[in-house]
Amino acid sequence: MTPVRAPSAVREFEAAARARLLPAHYDYFAGGAGEEITVRANEAAFARLALLPRVLRGTGKLQTGVTLPGGRAAMPVLVAPTAFHRLAHPEGERATARAAAAAETVMVVSMAATVAVEDVAAAAPGGTLWFQLYIQPDLAFTEAIVRRAEAAGCTALVVTVDSPARGRRDRDQHNGFDDLPDGMCCENLRDGDRVRPIVMSPEISWRHVDLLRRMTELPVVLKGVTHPDDARLALDHGVAAVWVSNHGGRQLDTVPAAVDLLPEVVAAVGGAVPVLLDGGIRRGTDVVKAMALGASAVAVGRPVIWGLAADGERGVARVLGLLHDEVEHALTLLGVASVHDLRPGLVRPC
Ligand SMILES: Cc1cc2nc3c(=O)[nH]c(=O)nc-3n(C[C@H](O)[C@H](O)[C@H](O)COP(=O)(O)O)c2cc1C
Ligand SMILES: CCCCC(=O)C(=O)O
């Protein structure tokens, strides 16, 4: 029998995942809002940026580690919060957490995880977890979730602010996919004997960010910022980092590509706090482009799901390992020793 080769690029995991997943579940993970214009734009924008290497820089030892409000990561690629990992693999978020810990990077646990945050933490002792929160209008319940995340050892709260309503996703509507199968639920939403639904409320405002900051000592990261004026407001409200994201094109369709939004947000933040970015990162070259344009680190959503669906913990480890190796390789060929030395002059439109 011909041996099956391990995928040698992140993109190859998507086909492997698709072959294993039920079509409705694949569509949930892959899809986005409306015409999926933003989904496509996120990746296309990276292809439209060119890299301009420097030569004879004698760079020697490479440095890919980054220090962020919620701790250090050995690579500048974090695991973005994504829901429902047990739809992709029976071990679900446990497998993802083990792979992230082995790669010494941060996993952001989704509020919509199918494994409770305490069990995710127990599966990967020594790993760094941040917790992603949709602020619930029931503030006492929001506080109860924050306390759970703190007690589980999460070191930052990522508040997703691009979801005052659920995205309209044609694929999910077509497939009738609107709930988890029997035996799975959003374990972080347990409240006594029941599991509460996640409320995406249009009532959430900056006032809630202030309330949250008073509720916890953990650094608060705002995820889903696209407008530079909101980045400035975020600073006024004391956030520890701004995360540029259009939710992987799953919320408002036709929002610009994430990386195209980055320079204006970076300028607005002016170095006051780190700026993170996600959306369309599939290669090490994408990572260095985003960092050259001012991101302190990036995150990947779908690539992790594809690795998980294809081969569980091993698949996620391979996806993260490929991205790490590609970042190092890109740095070498760019003539840059450290991710901290990436500058806008290394990137130009093409
Ligand atoms: C299947 C799926 C589920 C997601 N679930 C969440 C979530 O629960 N909370 C959240 O803040 N973002 C969620 N996101 C958005 C990701 O955190 C991230 O912004 C996006 O996936 C980045 O784009 P990429 O998939 O191109 O890397 C989800 C994305 C996907 C694809
Ligand atoms: C209720 C879970 C929300 C997950 C999410 O944010 C997404 O599917 O993009």
XYZ file of C-alpha atoms and ligand atoms in Angstrom:
390
model
C 0.000 0.000 0.000
C 1.249 3.496 -0.758
C 1.910 5.271 2.542
C -0.274 8.305 3.088
C 1.932 11.352 3.454
C 1.324 13.782 6.268
C -0.008 17.060 4.905
C 2.848 19.433 4.159
C 0.761 22.598 4.175
C -2.074 23.834 6.360
C -4.406 24.013 3.396
C -4.142 20.251 2.803
C -5.842 19.647 6.134
C -9.050 21.189 4.863
C -9.625 18.414 2.328
C -8.785 15.783 4.943
C -11.257 17.379 7.351
C -13.961 17.664 4.732
C -13.652 13.971 3.948
C -14.260 13.117 7.608
C -16.959 15.570 8.604
C -20.694 15.402 8.000
C -21.416 17.907 5.208
C -23.545 20.126 7.485
C -20.753 20.246 10.056
C -18.102 20.979 7.443
C -20.305 23.808 6.169
C -20.722 25.218 9.686
C -16.949 25.355 10.164
C -16.033 26.539 6.665
C -18.868 28.918 5.983
C -19.560 32.552 6.633
C -22.213 35.212 6.437
C -24.187 36.155 3.342
C -22.330 35.828 0.068
C -19.126 34.947 1.983
C -17.433 37.961 0.404
C -15.511 38.691 3.613
C -14.547 35.018 4.029
C -12.848 35.112 0.635
C -11.465 38.635 1.103
C -9.548 37.644 4.253
C -7.366 35.167 2.360
C -7.226 37.135 -0.889
C -5.854 40.203 0.892
C -2.767 38.276 2.031
C -2.151 37.180 -1.557
C -2.257 40.846 -2.613
C 0.567 41.742 -0.227
C 4.126 41.122 -1.395
C 7.196 40.595 0.767
C 10.421 42.451 0.036
C 13.397 40.644 1.595
C 16.662 42.160 2.771
C 19.927 40.314 2.081
C 23.240 39.670 3.842
C 21.879 40.511 7.275
C 23.652 37.687 9.133
C 20.574 37.068 11.216
C 21.644 33.866 12.986
C 19.390 32.644 15.768
C 15.695 33.287 15.204
C 13.230 34.654 17.736
C 9.535 33.815 17.338
C 8.321 34.253 20.933
C 5.939 37.037 21.957
C 4.857 38.444 25.314
C 1.185 39.314 25.578
C -1.052 40.535 28.425
C -2.136 36.975 29.266
C 1.404 35.506 29.191
C 4.151 34.430 26.824
C 3.831 32.330 23.673
C 6.731 30.608 21.941
C 5.181 31.369 18.558
C 3.189 34.402 17.410
C 0.231 32.285 16.269
C -2.512 31.743 18.831
C -5.499 29.412 18.661
C -8.528 31.637 18.013
C -11.715 30.814 19.921
C -13.897 28.503 17.878
C -17.053 26.743 18.985
C -18.059 23.073 19.034
C -14.756 21.143 18.785
C -16.476 17.854 19.617
C -18.255 18.099 16.256
C -14.784 17.854 14.701
C -13.289 15.168 16.966
C -14.540 13.116 19.938
C -11.863 14.580 22.247
C -12.911 18.068 21.206
C -11.299 21.006 23.010
C -9.152 18.661 25.131
C -7.183 17.618 22.059
C -6.839 21.210 20.874
C -5.597 22.331 24.279
C -2.953 19.594 24.445
C -1.617 20.524 21.009
C -1.558 24.248 21.849
C 0.262 23.562 25.123
C 2.830 21.380 23.351
C 3.420 24.189 20.852
C 3.742 26.581 23.826
C 1.102 28.869 22.433
C -2.131 30.278 23.794
C -5.472 28.580 23.260
C -8.460 30.878 23.536
C -11.274 28.677 24.837
C -14.616 29.554 23.289
C -17.553 30.285 25.518
C -19.306 27.859 23.135
C -16.836 25.036 23.831
C -18.249 21.512 24.016
C -15.878 20.661 26.889
C -16.087 22.660 30.127
C -13.254 25.151 30.626
C -12.179 23.320 33.820
C -11.811 20.073 31.851
C -9.943 21.801 29.023
C -7.492 23.158 31.604
C -7.111 19.750 33.248
C -6.370 18.140 29.873
C -3.364 20.398 29.262
C -1.644 21.273 32.532
C 0.963 23.953 31.969
C -0.795 25.296 28.895
C -1.873 28.930 28.640
C -5.605 29.414 28.236
C -7.539 32.606 27.665
C -11.322 32.581 27.865
C -13.581 34.078 25.202
C -16.779 35.682 26.414
C -19.937 36.976 24.822
C -21.164 39.360 27.516
C -24.585 38.055 28.548
C -27.292 40.601 29.398
C -27.804 38.652 32.640
C -24.776 40.155 34.365
C -24.925 37.826 37.345
C -24.616 34.902 34.944
C -21.802 36.656 33.065
C -20.009 37.080 36.381
C -20.494 33.400 37.225
C -18.821 32.448 33.921
C -15.962 34.879 34.550
C -15.399 33.297 37.973
C -15.278 29.834 36.381
C -12.721 31.003 33.827
C -10.592 32.575 36.560
C -10.793 29.494 38.764
C -9.828 27.274 35.819
C -6.639 29.308 35.463
C -7.403 31.363 32.353
C -5.054 34.336 32.189
C -7.047 36.755 30.003
C -10.645 37.415 28.965
C -11.326 37.888 25.274
C -14.587 39.749 24.851
C -16.078 39.286 21.401
C -17.779 42.498 20.346
C -18.660 41.830 16.705
C -21.727 39.781 17.567
C -24.648 41.935 18.740
C -26.645 39.403 16.701
C -25.879 36.017 15.205
C -24.436 36.077 11.683
C -26.837 35.025 8.910
C -25.161 32.000 7.427
C -26.835 30.682 4.326
C -25.134 27.304 4.467
C -26.403 26.653 7.999
C -29.920 27.769 7.087
C -29.897 25.581 4.005
C -28.653 22.591 6.030
C -31.029 23.230 8.923
C -27.990 23.329 11.233
C -29.008 25.288 14.292
C -28.127 23.139 17.270
C -25.656 20.624 18.607
C -26.559 16.921 18.387
C -27.803 15.051 21.453
C -25.054 14.425 23.956
C -23.211 17.669 23.243
C -23.809 21.117 24.643
C -22.055 24.353 25.436
C -20.610 23.144 28.726
C -19.615 26.636 29.869
C -23.266 27.665 29.791
C -24.371 25.207 32.471
C -26.354 26.842 35.192
C -27.496 24.329 37.798
C -29.547 21.661 36.023
C -29.953 23.511 32.749
C -27.759 24.726 29.915
C -28.519 28.306 28.978
C -28.545 29.423 25.351
C -25.850 31.926 24.340
C -27.468 35.335 23.999
C -25.994 37.634 21.382
C -27.500 40.883 22.526
C -27.705 44.208 20.666
C -27.906 45.916 24.067
C -24.254 45.353 24.954
C -22.295 48.624 25.036
C -19.076 50.199 26.336
C -20.784 50.384 29.724
C -20.594 46.577 29.850
C -16.868 46.654 29.118
C -16.472 48.951 32.135
C -18.595 46.614 34.258
C -16.518 43.656 33.163
C -13.283 45.429 33.985
C -14.597 46.071 37.473
C -15.657 42.428 37.742
C -12.196 40.949 37.183
C -8.490 41.571 37.540
C -7.809 39.620 34.343
C -6.650 41.596 31.314
C -9.562 42.270 28.956
C -8.920 41.843 25.232
C -11.506 43.248 22.804
C -12.014 40.935 19.815
C -13.788 42.076 16.691
C -12.577 45.653 16.379
C -12.507 46.923 12.793
C -12.925 50.727 13.010
C -9.987 52.844 14.198
C -12.356 55.033 16.244
C -13.437 51.931 18.174
C -9.776 51.082 18.769
C -9.353 54.555 20.337
C -12.480 54.063 22.452
C -11.156 50.683 23.547
C -8.079 52.417 24.954
C -10.295 54.908 26.807
C -12.042 51.918 28.385
C -8.795 50.376 29.581
C -8.523 47.247 27.474
C -5.248 45.312 27.568
C -5.218 44.496 23.836
C -7.232 45.163 20.688
C -7.980 42.192 18.415
C -8.717 43.117 14.799
C -11.168 40.567 13.418
C -14.227 40.251 11.223
C -14.967 36.885 12.870
C -13.589 35.013 9.887
C -16.331 36.577 7.715
C -19.069 34.964 9.777
C -20.831 38.048 11.129
C -21.344 41.080 8.856
C -20.621 40.192 5.247
C -18.660 42.694 3.112
C -16.576 43.989 6.042
C -13.076 44.511 4.563
C -10.383 41.872 4.841
C -8.904 41.795 8.333
C -5.329 42.508 7.252
C -6.489 45.532 5.237
C -8.032 46.984 8.422
C -4.875 46.482 10.434
C -2.704 49.534 9.572
C -5.366 52.085 10.557
C -6.094 50.311 13.831
C -2.373 50.042 14.595
C -2.015 53.779 13.946
C -4.990 54.560 16.198
C -3.621 52.407 19.030
C -0.209 54.040 18.672
C 1.647 51.339 20.587
C -0.443 51.811 23.759
C -1.453 48.122 23.844
C -0.762 45.090 21.640
C -2.876 44.649 18.507
C -3.821 41.082 17.555
C -5.287 39.960 14.241
C -7.131 36.978 12.816
C -8.825 36.077 9.541
C -7.359 34.245 6.575
C -3.970 33.280 8.040
C -2.944 30.063 6.276
C 0.843 30.387 5.860
C 3.908 31.593 7.731
C 4.208 34.342 5.130
C 0.727 35.573 6.158
C 1.902 35.711 9.784
C 4.978 37.817 8.985
C 2.952 40.145 6.740
C 0.479 40.849 9.560
C 3.292 41.369 12.048
C 5.189 43.640 9.658
C 2.024 45.754 9.481
C 1.965 46.058 13.262
C 0.227 43.007 14.733
C 1.853 41.752 17.942
C 0.535 38.254 17.224
C -2.085 36.557 15.052
C -4.603 33.769 15.559
C -5.992 30.955 13.454
C -9.550 29.627 13.546
C -10.386 27.238 10.710
C -6.857 25.787 10.292
C -7.069 24.413 13.843
C -10.494 22.910 13.170
C -9.180 21.247 10.012
C -6.246 19.748 11.918
C -8.546 18.570 14.696
C -11.049 16.965 12.340
C -8.308 15.324 10.280
C -6.259 13.818 13.094
C -7.226 15.077 16.562
C -4.416 16.373 18.779
C -1.814 15.242 16.237
C -3.507 17.169 13.454
C -3.652 20.384 15.491
C -0.019 19.898 16.531
C 0.966 19.485 12.900
C -0.948 22.605 11.821
C 0.724 24.683 14.548
C 4.108 23.093 13.812
C 3.841 23.876 10.102
C 2.965 27.490 10.844
C 5.851 27.787 13.302
C 8.346 26.333 10.823
C 7.014 28.505 8.009
C 7.358 31.627 10.164
C 10.996 30.756 10.913
C 11.669 30.052 7.260
C 10.057 33.321 6.148
C 12.097 35.266 8.723
C 15.308 33.679 7.450
C 14.543 34.479 3.823
C 13.453 38.015 4.750
C 16.724 38.651 6.562
C 14.964 39.326 9.865
C 16.127 37.626 13.075
C 13.161 38.332 15.320
C 9.438 38.760 14.864
C 9.920 42.011 16.789
C 12.032 43.386 13.936
C 9.325 43.027 11.279
C 8.515 46.470 9.806
C 5.999 47.841 7.263
C 8.827 48.424 4.756
C 9.084 44.656 4.242
C 5.563 44.555 2.764
C 4.081 46.255 -0.257
C 0.901 45.922 -2.288
C 1.116 43.868 -5.475
C -16.349 27.334 13.276
C -16.009 28.650 13.893
C -16.496 28.936 15.168
C -16.163 30.139 15.777
N -16.577 30.357 17.048
C -16.220 31.509 17.671
C -16.568 31.722 19.018
O -17.175 30.888 19.661
N -16.204 32.902 19.574
C -15.512 33.869 18.882
O -15.193 34.915 19.428
N -15.142 33.661 17.599
C -15.468 32.510 16.985
N -15.079 32.295 15.703
C -14.214 33.297 15.030
C -12.731 32.982 15.255
O -12.344 33.271 16.566
C -11.830 33.793 14.322
O -12.170 35.166 14.435
C -11.897 33.375 12.853
O -12.073 31.989 12.727
C -10.610 33.795 12.144
O -10.639 33.474 10.807
P -9.969 32.145 10.167
O -10.941 31.034 10.410
O -9.829 32.509 8.735
O -8.635 31.912 10.846
C -15.383 31.097 15.081
C -14.912 30.806 13.804
C -15.206 29.594 13.208
C -14.657 29.298 11.847
C -23.268 30.144 19.593
C -21.876 29.839 19.160
C -21.256 30.943 18.372
C -20.054 30.471 17.673
C -19.514 31.478 16.726
O -19.097 32.548 17.114
C -19.429 31.190 15.316
O -19.993 30.172 14.881
O -18.821 31.976 14.593
